Amino acid sequence: KQEVTQIPAALSVPEGENLVLNCSFTDSAIYNLQWFRQDPGKGLTSLLLIQSSQREQTSGRLNASLDKSSGRSTLYIAASQPGDSATYLCAVRRVDSSYKLIFGSGTRLLVRP
Amino acid sequence: EAGVVQSPRYKIIEKKQPVAFWCNPISGHNTLYWYRQNLGQGPELLIRYENEEAVDDSQLPKDRFSAERLKGVDSTLKIQPAELGDSAVYLCASARQGAEGYTFGSGTRLTVV
């Protein structure tokens, strides 16, 4: 059974700091991995999607890496801003026809001005 | 293009009452998902539709939950009767059949009192 774990559960950093969010999964047989952002009371916004054959994806100040063999992904946020404050969720899609996403519990990020 | 539209945004009901949520996916997206997100947790799949067919409802509590997607477009999710433990955010997502990523709606926050 695929399990996804995100550490830390919460993180508070001063503005401008570079930071790394961690995601680990137990079954390396994944189709892809996706990072989402969730603002309080809102739905999920897709940030980055990494196919199983890829090592990383970048979008602006965000960089996500994938090490499938070790079951790990990291989301790197450069020069953090107060507007980055949100919950960040990672999710893996299984290698089957279900298209089902298995989510971690998320990391709640607070960037202090 | 318009995103995934869900209504209502919030719903408060007394236990044992019925409740229904509505989702309008992105035009042309054949795959529709309902997920449930408990407080402090990641979303969990309830049901997946391919057009009007429910192809994965294995995690839908069928004693009280039902869903439909008539004509393969809009979908409704119903709970009858609601229990206190049903309080959560109900998220709808859609994707082109076989597409790589989902688009989520803003969700319906249900509180059962």
Short mmCIF file of C-alpha atoms in Angstrom, two decimals, chain B residues 8-88:
data_model
loop_
_atom_site.label_atom_id
_atom_site.label_comp_id
_atom_site.label_asym_id
_atom_site.label_seq_id
_atom_site.Cartn_x
_atom_site.Cartn_y
_atom_site.Cartn_z
CA PRO B 8 -22.09 25.58 -2.45
CA ARG B 9 -18.83 26.86 -0.96
CA TYR B 10 -20.02 26.24 2.59
CA LYS B 11 -22.79 24.16 4.12
CA ILE B 12 -23.83 23.70 7.73
CA ILE B 13 -26.42 21.05 8.50
CA GLU B 14 -27.70 19.13 11.47
CA LYS B 15 -26.83 15.46 11.73
CA LYS B 16 -29.22 13.04 10.07
CA GLN B 17 -30.12 15.65 7.44
CA PRO B 18 -29.38 15.13 3.73
CA VAL B 19 -26.92 17.27 1.81
CA ALA B 20 -25.82 17.52 -1.83
CA PHE B 21 -22.80 19.03 -3.54
CA TRP B 22 -22.56 20.00 -7.17
CA CYS B 23 -19.56 20.09 -9.53
CA ASN B 24 -19.17 21.42 -13.06
CA PRO B 25 -15.86 20.24 -14.56
CA ILE B 26 -13.77 21.97 -17.20
CA SER B 27 -15.33 21.66 -20.64
CA GLY B 28 -13.96 18.68 -22.49
CA HIS B 29 -12.66 16.93 -19.38
CA ASN B 30 -14.04 13.42 -19.44
CA THR B 31 -12.61 12.30 -16.10
CA LEU B 32 -14.14 13.62 -12.90
CA TYR B 33 -13.12 12.87 -9.31
CA TRP B 34 -14.61 13.50 -5.90
CA TYR B 35 -12.15 13.69 -3.02
CA ARG B 36 -12.74 14.25 0.69
CA GLN B 37 -10.26 16.19 2.82
CA ASN B 38 -10.45 15.93 6.61
CA LEU B 39 -8.94 18.70 8.70
CA GLY B 40 -5.15 18.54 8.69
CA GLN B 41 -5.05 15.69 6.20
CA GLY B 42 -4.52 15.25 2.49
CA PRO B 43 -7.49 14.56 0.22
CA GLU B 44 -8.68 10.97 -0.27
CA LEU B 45 -10.46 9.68 -3.35
CA LEU B 46 -14.15 8.86 -3.04
CA ILE B 47 -15.13 8.17 -6.63
CA ARG B 48 -13.86 8.53 -10.18
CA TYR B 49 -15.98 8.92 -13.31
CA GLU B 50 -15.00 8.35 -16.91
CA ASN B 51 -17.74 10.18 -18.78
CA GLU B 52 -20.96 9.02 -17.09
CA GLU B 53 -19.54 5.73 -15.77
CA ALA B 54 -18.32 5.38 -12.19
CA VAL B 55 -15.16 3.33 -12.77
CA ASP B 56 -13.78 3.44 -9.21
CA ASP B 57 -16.16 3.85 -6.26
CA SER B 58 -14.40 1.43 -3.95
CA GLN B 59 -13.85 4.07 -1.27
CA LEU B 60 -17.33 5.58 -1.37
CA PRO B 61 -19.32 4.71 1.80
CA LYS B 62 -22.28 3.39 -0.12
CA ASP B 63 -24.60 3.10 2.84
CA ARG B 64 -25.00 6.86 3.01
CA PHE B 65 -23.14 8.35 0.05
CA SER B 66 -24.26 8.39 -3.56
CA ALA B 67 -23.04 10.16 -6.66
CA GLU B 68 -24.15 10.64 -10.20
CA ARG B 69 -22.85 12.18 -13.38
CA LEU B 70 -25.72 12.29 -15.80
CA LYS B 71 -24.77 13.02 -19.42
CA GLY B 72 -21.10 12.82 -18.47
CA VAL B 73 -20.75 16.49 -17.53
CA ASP B 74 -21.98 17.85 -14.17
CA SER B 75 -21.84 15.68 -11.11
CA THR B 76 -23.58 15.63 -7.74
CA LEU B 77 -22.45 13.97 -4.54
CA LYS B 78 -25.09 13.27 -1.90
CA ILE B 79 -24.95 12.23 1.73
CA GLN B 80 -28.07 10.92 3.43
CA PRO B 81 -28.19 10.93 6.38
CA ALA B 82 -25.17 13.04 7.36
CA GLU B 83 -23.13 12.14 10.43
CA LEU B 84 -20.83 14.30 12.55
CA GLY B 85 -17.80 12.52 11.08
CA ASP B 86 -18.75 13.67 7.58
CA SER B 87 -17.56 17.20 8.38
CA ALA B 88 -14.80 17.83 5.84
#
